[in-house]
Coordinates of C-alpha atoms in Angstrom, one line a residue:
Chain A
X1 CA -5.1 -1.3 3.8
X2 CA -1.6 -1.1 5.8
X3 CA 0.0 -3.0 3.0
X4 CA -1.6 -1.0 0.3
X5 CA -0.5 1.9 1.8
X6 CA 3.1 1.2 2.2
X7 CA 3.2 0.0 -1.3
X8 CA 1.9 3.0 -2.6
X9 CA 3.8 5.3 -0.5
X10 CA 6.9 3.7 -1.6
X11 CA 6.2 4.5 -5.2
X12 CA 4.7 8.1 -4.7
X13 CA 8.2 8.6 -2.4
X14 CA 10.3 7.5 -5.7
X15 CA 8.4 9.4 -8.1
X16 CA 8.3 13.0 -6.2
X17 CA 12.2 12.0 -5.3
X18 CA 12.7 11.7 -9.2
X19 CA 11.5 15.5 -9.6
X20 CA 14.4 18.2 -9.9
X21 CA 14.7 20.3 -6.6
X22 CA 13.0 23.3 -7.7
X23 CA 12.0 26.1 -4.6
X24 CA 10.3 24.5 -2.3
X25 CA 7.9 22.9 -5.0
X26 CA 9.2 19.5 -4.4
X27 CA 9.0 19.1 -0.6
X28 CA 5.8 20.6 -0.4
X29 CA 4.1 18.1 -2.8
X30 CA 6.0 15.6 -0.5
X31 CA 4.5 17.2 2.7
X32 CA 1.2 17.0 1.2
X33 CA 1.4 13.3 -0.6
X34 CA 3.0 11.8 2.8
X35 CA 0.8 13.5 4.9
X36 CA -0.8 9.8 6.5
X37 CA -3.7 9.7 4.8
X38 CA -5.7 6.4 4.8
X39 CA -4.6 5.6 1.4
X40 CA -8.4 4.2 0.5
X41 CA -8.2 4.7 -3.2
X42 CA -5.0 2.7 -3.8
X43 CA -6.5 0.1 -1.4
X44 CA -9.6 -0.1 -3.4
X45 CA -7.2 -0.2 -6.6
X46 CA -5.0 -3.0 -5.5
X47 CA -7.8 -5.0 -4.0
X48 CA -10.4 -5.2 -7.0
X49 CA -6.9 -6.2 -9.2
X50 CA -6.4 -8.9 -6.5
X51 CA -10.1 -10.0 -6.7
X52 CA -9.4 -10.0 -10.5
X53 CA -7.2 -12.6 -10.4
X54 CA -3.6 -9.7 -11.2
X55 CA -0.8 -9.1 -9.4
X56 CA -0.5 -6.2 -7.1
X57 CA 2.4 -4.8 -9.2
X58 CA 0.1 -4.4 -11.8
X59 CA -2.0 -2.0 -9.8
X60 CA 1.7 0.4 -8.6
X61 CA 1.4 3.5 -10.9
X62 CA -2.7 3.8 -11.1
X63 CA -2.7 3.8 -7.4
X64 CA 0.2 6.5 -7.4
X65 CA -1.5 8.4 -10.0
X66 CA -5.1 8.6 -8.2
X67 CA -3.1 9.0 -4.9
X68 CA -1.5 12.0 -6.9
X69 CA -5.2 13.5 -8.1
X70 CA -6.5 13.1 -4.4
X71 CA -3.9 15.0 -2.8
X72 CA -4.0 17.9 -5.4
X73 CA -7.6 18.1 -5.1
X74 CA -7.2 18.2 -1.4
X75 CA -4.2 21.1 -1.4
X76 CA -7.0 23.2 -3.4
X77 CA -9.7 22.4 -1.7
X78 CA -8.0 23.4 1.7
X79 CA -6.7 27.2 0.3
X80 CA -8.2 30.1 1.8
X81 CA -10.4 30.8 -1.2
X82 CA -12.0 27.5 -1.1
X83 CA -13.1 25.8 2.2
X84 CA -10.2 27.7 4.3
X85 CA -8.9 24.9 6.1
X86 CA -5.6 25.2 8.8
X87 CA -5.4 21.5 9.5
X88 CA -5.4 18.3 7.4
X89 CA -4.6 15.0 9.2
X90 CA -3.7 16.6 12.4
X91 CA -0.8 18.2 10.4
X92 CA -0.9 21.9 8.8
X93 CA -2.4 22.3 5.4
X94 CA -0.1 22.8 2.6
X95 CA -0.9 26.4 2.7
X96 CA -0.3 27.0 6.0
X97 CA 2.8 25.2 6.2
X98 CA 4.7 26.5 3.1
X99 CA 2.5 29.4 1.3
X100 CA -0.5 29.9 -1.0
X101 CA 1.1 30.2 -4.2
X102 CA 3.4 27.1 -3.4
X103 CA 0.3 25.5 -2.2
X104 CA -1.7 26.3 -5.4
X105 CA 1.5 25.2 -7.5
X106 CA 2.1 21.8 -5.8
X107 CA -1.2 20.9 -6.8
X108 CA -0.8 21.6 -10.5
X109 CA 2.4 19.9 -10.5
X110 CA 0.6 16.5 -8.7
X111 CA -1.9 16.8 -11.3
X112 CA 0.7 16.8 -14.2
X113 CA 2.4 14.2 -12.3
X114 CA -0.4 11.9 -12.3
X115 CA -0.6 11.8 -15.8
X116 CA 2.6 11.2 -16.2
X117 CA 3.0 8.4 -14.2
X118 CA 0.6 6.3 -16.6
X119 CA 2.3 7.4 -19.3
X120 CA 5.5 6.6 -18.3
X121 CA 4.1 3.6 -16.5
X122 CA 6.3 0.2 -17.6
X123 CA 3.7 -2.3 -16.5
X124 CA 1.0 -1.4 -18.6
X125 CA 0.2 -1.5 -22.7
X126 CA -0.3 1.5 -24.5
X127 CA -4.0 0.9 -24.9
X128 CA -4.2 0.3 -21.4
X129 CA -2.5 3.9 -21.0
X130 CA -5.0 5.7 -23.3
X131 CA -7.6 4.1 -21.6
X132 CA -7.1 4.1 -18.3
X133 CA -6.1 8.3 -19.1
X134 CA -9.6 8.6 -20.3
X135 CA -11.0 7.6 -17.1
X136 CA -8.6 9.3 -14.7
X137 CA -9.0 12.8 -16.8
X138 CA -12.8 12.5 -16.7
X139 CA -13.3 11.6 -13.3
X140 CA -10.9 14.5 -12.4
X141 CA -12.1 16.9 -14.7
X142 CA -15.1 19.2 -15.3
X143 CA -17.3 16.5 -15.7
X144 CA -15.7 14.7 -12.3
X145 CA -14.4 15.7 -9.2
X146 CA -13.4 19.7 -10.1
X147 CA -17.2 19.9 -11.3
X148 CA -18.2 18.5 -7.9
X149 CA -16.3 20.6 -5.8
X150 CA -17.9 23.7 -8.0
X151 CA -21.1 22.6 -7.1
X152 CA -20.4 22.4 -3.8
X153 CA -18.8 25.6 -3.3
X154 CA -21.5 26.6 -4.8
X155 CA -24.2 25.2 -2.6
X156 CA -23.0 26.5 0.5
X157 CA -25.9 28.0 2.3
X158 CA -28.6 26.8 -0.2
X159 CA -31.1 23.8 0.9
X160 CA -30.3 21.0 -0.8
X161 CA -32.5 17.9 -1.1
X162 CA -30.9 14.5 -1.1
X163 CA -30.5 13.8 -4.8
X164 CA -28.8 17.3 -5.0
X165 CA -26.6 16.5 -2.3
X166 CA -25.8 13.0 -3.8
X167 CA -25.2 14.3 -7.6
X168 CA -22.6 16.2 -5.8
X169 CA -20.9 13.7 -4.2
X170 CA -21.0 11.5 -6.7
X171 CA -18.9 14.1 -9.2
X172 CA -17.1 15.3 -6.3
X173 CA -15.9 11.7 -4.2
X174 CA -17.9 8.9 -6.6
X175 CA -16.2 10.0 -10.0
X176 CA -12.6 9.2 -8.3
X177 CA -13.6 6.2 -6.3
X178 CA -15.3 4.3 -9.0
X179 CA -12.2 5.5 -11.2
X180 CA -10.2 3.2 -9.1
X181 CA -12.1 -0.1 -10.1
X182 CA -12.7 1.2 -13.7
X183 CA -8.6 1.6 -14.2
X184 CA -8.0 -1.7 -12.3
X185 CA -10.4 -3.5 -14.5
X186 CA -8.9 -2.1 -17.5
X187 CA -5.1 -3.0 -16.2
X188 CA -6.7 -6.6 -15.9
X189 CA -8.5 -6.4 -19.1
X190 CA -11.8 -7.6 -17.3
X191 CA -15.0 -8.1 -19.3
X192 CA -17.9 -5.1 -19.2
X193 CA -20.1 -7.0 -17.0
X194 CA -17.9 -7.1 -14.5
X195 CA -16.4 -3.8 -15.0
X196 CA -20.1 -2.2 -15.1
X197 CA -21.0 -3.7 -11.9
X198 CA -17.9 -2.6 -9.7
X199 CA -18.7 0.8 -11.1
X200 CA -21.8 0.5 -9.2
X201 CA -20.2 -1.2 -6.5
X202 CA -17.4 2.0 -6.3
X203 CA -20.1 4.7 -6.8
X204 CA -22.0 3.4 -3.8
X205 CA -19.0 2.7 -1.6
X206 CA -18.0 6.5 -2.4
X207 CA -21.3 7.5 -1.3
X208 CA -21.1 5.4 2.3
X209 CA -17.7 7.1 2.5
X210 CA -18.8 10.6 2.3
X211 CA -22.0 10.1 4.1
X212 CA -19.8 7.9 6.9
X213 CA -17.6 10.9 6.5
X214 CA -20.5 13.7 7.5
X215 CA -21.3 11.5 10.1
X216 CA -17.6 11.4 12.1
X217 CA -17.2 14.8 11.0
X218 CA -20.0 15.2 14.1
X219 CA -19.3 13.0 16.2
X220 CA -15.9 12.8 16.6
X221 CA -13.1 15.0 18.4
X222 CA -11.1 17.5 16.9
X223 CA -8.1 15.7 17.7
X224 CA -9.4 12.2 16.1
X225 CA -10.2 13.9 13.3
X226 CA -7.1 15.6 12.4
X227 CA -9.1 18.9 11.4
X228 CA -11.6 21.3 13.4
X229 CA -14.5 19.2 14.4
X230 CA -17.9 20.3 13.2
X231 CA -15.8 22.3 10.6
X232 CA -18.1 21.1 7.8
X233 CA -21.0 21.2 9.5
X234 CA -20.5 24.5 10.8
X235 CA -19.6 26.3 7.1
X236 CA -23.3 25.7 6.6
X237 CA -22.8 23.0 4.1
X238 CA -24.9 20.5 3.2
X239 CA -24.5 17.4 4.9
X240 CA -26.5 13.9 5.5
X241 CA -26.9 14.4 9.0
X242 CA -28.6 17.6 8.8
X243 CA -30.6 16.5 6.2
X244 CA -31.7 13.2 7.3
X245 CA -30.7 13.6 11.6
X246 CA -27.8 11.4 12.6
X247 CA -29.8 8.0 13.0
X248 CA -31.0 8.7 9.2
X249 CA -27.6 9.1 8.1
X250 CA -26.6 5.9 10.0
X251 CA -29.8 3.9 8.2
X252 CA -28.7 5.3 5.2
X253 CA -25.0 4.3 5.4
X254 CA -26.7 0.7 6.3
X255 CA -28.4 0.7 3.3
X256 CA -25.4 1.7 1.2
X257 CA -23.5 -1.2 2.8
X258 CA -26.0 -3.9 1.8
X259 CA -26.0 -2.3 -1.8
X260 CA -22.8 -2.6 -2.0
X261 CA -22.2 -6.1 -0.8
X262 CA -25.1 -7.4 -3.3
X263 CA -23.3 -5.9 -6.1
X264 CA -20.0 -7.6 -4.9
X265 CA -21.8 -10.6 -4.9
X266 CA -23.2 -9.8 -8.2
X267 CA -20.0 -9.2 -10.1
X268 CA -18.7 -13.1 -9.3
X269 CA -15.0 -12.1 -8.8
X270 CA -12.3 -14.8 -7.8
X271 CA -11.7 -13.6 -4.2
X272 CA -14.2 -10.8 -3.1
X273 CA -12.7 -11.2 0.7
X274 CA -10.7 -7.6 0.8
X275 CA -13.4 -5.9 -0.7
X276 CA -16.1 -7.4 1.3
X277 CA -13.4 -6.2 3.9
X278 CA -13.1 -2.8 2.6
X279 CA -16.7 -2.3 2.4
X280 CA -17.4 -2.8 6.3
X281 CA -14.4 -1.1 7.0
X282 CA -16.0 2.1 5.3
X283 CA -19.4 2.1 6.9
X284 CA -18.6 0.5 10.2
X285 CA -15.7 3.1 11.5
X286 CA -16.2 4.2 14.9
X287 CA -18.8 6.6 14.6
Chain B
X1 CA -1.3 32.7 -37.0
X2 CA -4.8 34.1 -37.7
X3 CA -6.4 30.7 -39.4
X4 CA -4.2 28.6 -36.3
X5 CA -5.9 30.6 -34.0
X6 CA -9.7 29.7 -36.0
X7 CA -9.3 26.4 -36.1
X8 CA -7.8 26.3 -32.6
X9 CA -10.5 28.1 -31.1
X10 CA -13.3 26.0 -33.0
X11 CA -12.1 22.9 -31.5
X12 CA -11.6 24.6 -28.5
X13 CA -14.9 26.0 -28.3
X14 CA -16.5 21.8 -29.2
X15 CA -14.2 20.5 -26.4
X16 CA -15.5 22.9 -23.7
X17 CA -19.6 22.9 -24.6
X18 CA -19.3 18.8 -24.7
X19 CA -18.5 19.8 -20.3
X20 CA -21.5 19.6 -18.2
X21 CA -23.0 23.2 -17.1
X22 CA -21.7 23.1 -13.7
X23 CA -22.2 26.2 -11.4
X24 CA -20.0 28.9 -13.1
X25 CA -17.0 26.3 -13.8
X26 CA -17.8 26.1 -17.5
X27 CA -18.4 29.9 -18.1
X28 CA -15.2 30.6 -16.5
X29 CA -13.5 27.4 -18.7
X30 CA -14.7 29.2 -21.9
X31 CA -14.1 32.9 -20.5
X32 CA -10.3 32.2 -20.5
X33 CA -10.1 29.9 -22.9
X34 CA -11.4 32.5 -25.8
X35 CA -9.7 35.5 -24.1
X36 CA -8.2 36.8 -27.5
X37 CA -4.8 34.9 -26.8
X38 CA -2.5 34.6 -30.0
X39 CA -2.3 31.2 -30.5
X40 CA 1.3 31.1 -30.7
X41 CA 1.5 27.5 -29.6
X42 CA -1.3 26.3 -31.5
X43 CA 0.3 28.1 -34.5
X44 CA 3.9 26.6 -33.5
X45 CA 2.3 23.4 -33.7
X46 CA 0.7 24.0 -37.2
X47 CA 3.2 25.1 -38.8
X48 CA 5.6 22.4 -37.6
X49 CA 3.2 19.8 -39.0
X50 CA 2.8 21.8 -42.5
X51 CA 6.9 21.8 -42.5
X52 CA 6.7 18.4 -42.1
X53 CA 4.4 17.5 -44.9
X54 CA 1.1 16.6 -42.7
X55 CA -2.1 17.9 -42.7
X56 CA -3.2 20.5 -40.0
X57 CA -6.4 18.4 -38.7
X58 CA -3.5 15.8 -37.3
X59 CA -2.7 18.7 -34.9
X60 CA -6.0 19.9 -33.6
X61 CA -5.9 18.1 -30.7
X62 CA -2.3 19.0 -30.1
X63 CA -3.4 22.5 -30.1
X64 CA -6.1 22.2 -28.1
X65 CA -4.4 20.2 -25.3
X66 CA -1.2 22.6 -25.0
X67 CA -3.8 25.8 -25.2
X68 CA -6.0 24.5 -22.0
X69 CA -2.5 23.5 -20.2
X70 CA -0.9 27.6 -21.0
X71 CA -5.1 29.0 -20.3
X72 CA -4.6 27.1 -16.9
X73 CA -1.3 28.5 -16.3
X74 CA -2.4 31.9 -17.2
X75 CA -5.4 31.6 -14.6
X76 CA -3.4 30.7 -11.5
X77 CA -0.3 32.9 -12.1
X78 CA -2.6 35.8 -12.3
X79 CA -4.3 35.0 -8.6
X80 CA -3.7 37.2 -5.8
X81 CA -1.2 34.7 -4.4
X82 CA 0.8 34.6 -7.4
X83 CA 1.4 37.8 -9.4
X84 CA -2.5 39.2 -8.3
X85 CA -2.7 40.6 -12.0
X86 CA -6.2 42.4 -12.6
X87 CA -5.9 42.5 -16.4
X88 CA -5.1 39.8 -18.8
X89 CA -5.6 40.8 -22.8
X90 CA -7.7 43.8 -21.7
X91 CA -10.4 41.9 -20.0
X92 CA -10.6 41.3 -16.5
X93 CA -8.7 38.3 -15.4
X94 CA -10.5 35.2 -14.2
X95 CA -10.6 36.0 -10.4
X96 CA -11.9 39.3 -10.9
X97 CA -14.4 38.3 -13.4
X98 CA -15.9 35.1 -11.4
X99 CA -13.9 34.7 -7.6
X100 CA -11.1 33.4 -6.7
X101 CA -12.6 29.4 -5.7
X102 CA -13.5 29.5 -9.7
X103 CA -10.5 30.3 -11.1
X104 CA -8.4 27.9 -9.5
X105 CA -11.1 25.3 -10.1
X106 CA -11.3 26.0 -13.6
X107 CA -7.6 26.4 -14.1
X108 CA -7.2 22.3 -12.5
X109 CA -10.3 21.6 -15.0
X110 CA -8.4 23.1 -18.1
X111 CA -5.3 20.9 -17.1
X112 CA -7.4 17.8 -16.8
X113 CA -9.1 18.6 -20.1
X114 CA -6.0 18.9 -21.5
X115 CA -5.2 15.2 -21.1
X116 CA -8.6 14.0 -21.6
X117 CA -8.3 15.6 -25.6
X118 CA -5.4 14.0 -26.1
X119 CA -6.5 10.3 -25.0
X120 CA -9.8 11.3 -26.3
X121 CA -8.2 11.9 -29.7
X122 CA -9.1 10.3 -33.4
X123 CA -6.2 11.9 -35.2
X124 CA -3.6 9.9 -33.2
X125 CA -2.5 6.5 -32.2
X126 CA -2.2 4.9 -28.9
X127 CA 1.4 4.8 -29.3
X128 CA 1.4 8.3 -30.3
X129 CA -1.4 9.4 -27.6
X130 CA 1.1 8.0 -24.8
X131 CA 4.5 9.7 -26.5
X132 CA 2.3 13.1 -26.7
X133 CA 1.1 13.0 -23.0
X134 CA 4.5 12.0 -21.7
X135 CA 5.8 15.1 -23.2
X136 CA 2.6 17.6 -22.0
X137 CA 2.8 16.0 -18.8
X138 CA 6.6 16.7 -18.4
X139 CA 6.7 20.1 -20.1
X140 CA 3.9 21.4 -17.8
X141 CA 4.8 19.3 -14.4
X142 CA 7.3 20.1 -11.8
X143 CA 10.3 19.6 -14.0
X144 CA 8.9 22.1 -16.5
X145 CA 5.9 25.1 -16.3
X146 CA 5.1 24.6 -12.8
X147 CA 8.8 24.6 -11.8
X148 CA 9.6 27.5 -13.7
X149 CA 6.6 29.3 -12.1
X150 CA 8.0 28.0 -8.7
X151 CA 11.6 29.5 -9.2
X152 CA 10.2 32.4 -10.7
X153 CA 7.9 33.6 -7.7
X154 CA 10.9 32.1 -5.6
X155 CA 13.4 35.0 -7.3
X156 CA 11.4 38.1 -6.9
X157 CA 13.6 40.8 -5.2
X158 CA 17.0 38.4 -5.7
X159 CA 19.7 39.5 -8.0
X160 CA 20.0 36.9 -11.0
X161 CA 22.4 36.4 -13.3
X162 CA 21.7 35.5 -17.0
X163 CA 22.0 32.2 -17.2
X164 CA 19.7 31.8 -14.0
X165 CA 17.1 34.2 -15.7
X166 CA 17.6 31.7 -18.6
X167 CA 16.6 28.3 -16.3
X168 CA 14.1 30.2 -15.5
X169 CA 12.3 30.8 -18.7
X170 CA 13.4 27.0 -20.0
X171 CA 11.1 26.2 -17.5
X172 CA 8.5 28.7 -16.8
X173 CA 7.4 29.0 -21.1
X174 CA 10.2 27.4 -23.1
X175 CA 9.3 23.8 -21.8
X176 CA 5.6 24.2 -23.3
X177 CA 7.0 26.2 -25.9
X178 CA 9.1 23.5 -27.3
X179 CA 6.7 20.8 -26.2
X180 CA 4.8 21.9 -29.3
X181 CA 7.2 21.2 -31.7
X182 CA 8.1 17.8 -29.9
X183 CA 4.4 16.7 -30.1
X184 CA 4.0 17.7 -33.7
X185 CA 7.1 15.8 -34.6
X186 CA 5.5 12.7 -32.7
X187 CA 2.1 13.0 -34.8
X188 CA 4.2 13.0 -37.8
X189 CA 6.6 10.3 -36.7
X190 CA 9.6 12.7 -37.7
X191 CA 13.1 11.3 -37.5
X192 CA 15.1 11.7 -34.3
X193 CA 17.4 14.2 -35.5
X194 CA 14.6 16.6 -37.1
X195 CA 12.9 16.6 -33.6
X196 CA 15.8 17.3 -31.4
X197 CA 17.1 19.9 -33.7
X198 CA 13.2 21.4 -34.1
X199 CA 13.6 21.3 -29.8
X200 CA 16.2 23.8 -30.0
X201 CA 14.5 25.8 -32.5
X202 CA 11.5 25.7 -30.5
X203 CA 13.6 26.5 -27.2
X204 CA 15.4 29.3 -28.9
X205 CA 11.7 30.6 -30.1
X206 CA 10.5 30.5 -26.5
X207 CA 13.5 32.3 -25.2
X208 CA 13.3 34.9 -27.9
X209 CA 9.5 35.0 -27.0
X210 CA 10.3 35.6 -23.5
X211 CA 12.8 38.8 -24.3
X212 CA 10.5 40.0 -26.3
X213 CA 7.6 40.4 -23.9
X214 CA 10.2 41.8 -21.5
X215 CA 10.6 44.5 -24.0
X216 CA 7.6 45.1 -24.7
X217 CA 6.5 45.1 -20.8
X218 CA 8.5 48.4 -20.6
X219 CA 7.7 50.2 -24.1
X220 CA 4.3 49.8 -24.9
X221 CA 1.4 51.3 -23.1
X222 CA -1.5 49.9 -21.1
X223 CA -4.0 49.8 -23.5
X224 CA -1.8 47.7 -26.2
X225 CA -0.3 45.6 -23.3
X226 CA -4.0 44.5 -22.2
X227 CA -2.4 45.0 -19.1
X228 CA -0.9 47.0 -16.3
X229 CA 2.5 48.6 -18.2
X230 CA 5.4 47.7 -16.8
X231 CA 3.8 45.7 -14.4
X232 CA 6.6 43.0 -14.2
X233 CA 9.4 45.4 -13.6
X234 CA 7.6 47.4 -10.9
X235 CA 7.0 43.9 -9.4
X236 CA 10.9 43.6 -9.1
X237 CA 11.1 40.8 -11.4
X238 CA 14.0 39.9 -13.1
X239 CA 13.8 40.6 -17.1
X240 CA 16.1 41.4 -19.7
X241 CA 15.7 44.8 -19.9
X242 CA 17.1 45.1 -16.5
X243 CA 19.5 43.1 -16.6
X244 CA 21.2 43.6 -20.1
X245 CA 19.8 47.2 -20.8
X246 CA 16.6 48.1 -23.3
X247 CA 19.5 48.3 -26.4
X248 CA 21.4 45.1 -24.6
X249 CA 18.2 43.0 -24.5
X250 CA 17.2 44.2 -28.3
X251 CA 20.6 42.7 -29.5
X252 CA 20.1 39.5 -27.5
X253 CA 16.6 38.9 -29.0
X254 CA 18.7 39.6 -32.8
X255 CA 20.9 36.7 -32.0
X256 CA 18.0 33.9 -30.7
X257 CA 16.6 35.6 -33.7
X258 CA 19.7 34.4 -35.9
X259 CA 20.0 31.4 -34.2
X260 CA 16.8 29.8 -34.4
X261 CA 16.6 30.8 -38.1
X262 CA 20.0 28.9 -38.3
X263 CA 18.1 26.0 -36.6
X264 CA 15.4 25.8 -38.9
X265 CA 18.0 25.5 -41.7
X266 CA 19.5 22.4 -40.5
X267 CA 16.3 21.0 -40.0
X268 CA 16.2 20.4 -43.5
X269 CA 12.0 20.7 -43.8
X270 CA 9.8 20.2 -46.7
X271 CA 8.5 23.5 -46.3
X272 CA 10.2 25.8 -43.1
X273 CA 8.3 28.9 -44.5
X274 CA 5.6 29.3 -42.1
X275 CA 8.0 28.8 -39.2
X276 CA 10.3 31.3 -40.9
X277 CA 7.8 34.0 -40.5
X278 CA 6.6 32.9 -37.6
X279 CA 10.2 33.7 -36.4
X280 CA 10.6 36.7 -37.4
X281 CA 6.7 37.3 -35.7
X282 CA 8.2 37.1 -32.4
X283 CA 11.8 38.9 -32.6
X284 CA 10.3 41.8 -34.9
X285 CA 7.2 42.4 -32.8
X286 CA 6.5 46.0 -32.7
X287 CA 9.0 47.2 -30.0

């Protein structure tokens, strides 16, 4: 994880430094992108490539692009008109640190930069770039992440059942997480059966990540969270502990972990040790 | 212009209809995209292709993608944290018609859709798609449109000279307009000297468009404008009439027209009649 984060941070710093200095835009982009995230998606990308027998360099541009998309979505989700969060990873959110207009534009700029990074890549063929942009645009667009966020906002205060909640999360966070393994498979020219098994794996892992986040949101302190403790719970949002009780959510998380590990086994990868460890990291975080 | 608009509207309707129905997101995307715009950028794209001897179909995906980017930028520019406009083309702006969160997400979704449309195109080769996405992402990103908007917001209330104002407009509107001829040249595999001459032409045309808009903003009624008359002028924004006087702005617009027509002549295209007419349309609008 640490190595993946350092790798990705370096690429991102280079890409953002290459942008012109305009108003506070670049500073805001840089502030949000370097805001100490775990770099879970880059780690998943690099580890998938390693599992497929490819060098990590092959994943640099994919990891940077997906982190640009992820960061832009956090900046926009934190806006007053959306989740209205003041803290993110223990630091003021982008619109608090700068202003709302700058935060909207920094998000917009990071989305464009994600596609620019893939198109400019020297690590990928044209065919791979096109396939990756197909995956990334769909995963982040109306059928994926943005659609999930719209659905999520719409469901505040509504009584959702588990399958409705799952449909939201599969779009809101799952689509981008499964895009990581999809794009790594494209970069590695992996056969279709591995790509589809790893897609199921990463969707399961993404769901586990969400269930785990929901649990942590109510069991950890504000200090550990880096945002207001219980903020999702209080916002009258549907969460797994609310739906299944805290114990039920923990049981479900364990089921998801087992499913993810079974899928990894089925994929018969060259070396799946890192992905196994990552799965445990997601499911066994300090609850 | 009318034909280009109809062509582009049809493609956009198809692309947006193909998206899943999520909350009010798709409705909001559709509302803003079909909000009666002139489709100036699609027209410029189609006309450039025609001038290069190619059929219009070749420009369908480029035109749709650029209009997605243009529409998303208008939705975000109209937000309360940005220009805070209630009317756009005579209808309520997206955040007024729906809500702020939906408007932010509809903009985000349209940006992703733009890149999806190019990547999914059946009209373009992989190499053309990659080159087009390079142009489109840079023209719309921090070095282009988004950077220009950040710079523009930052300059409100400041005294700008003409070259500073021009630098803002070249980014804010010029970059995307010149991307139209750039992308059409890529689709047509046009030689470099044509591509660069047409880039100069479209940057000049874009500037003329802006000067003309500034003039119209203070000489037309709210009814004709479809937004509050004099709204840019009153916002304490730098405009050409403010900088050069109204007569000076009209003179400058004529100089830009002459320069654009000269550049068109230099490009020695197969048939430049439509582009000549478009240039007159921009410069000779009802002032």
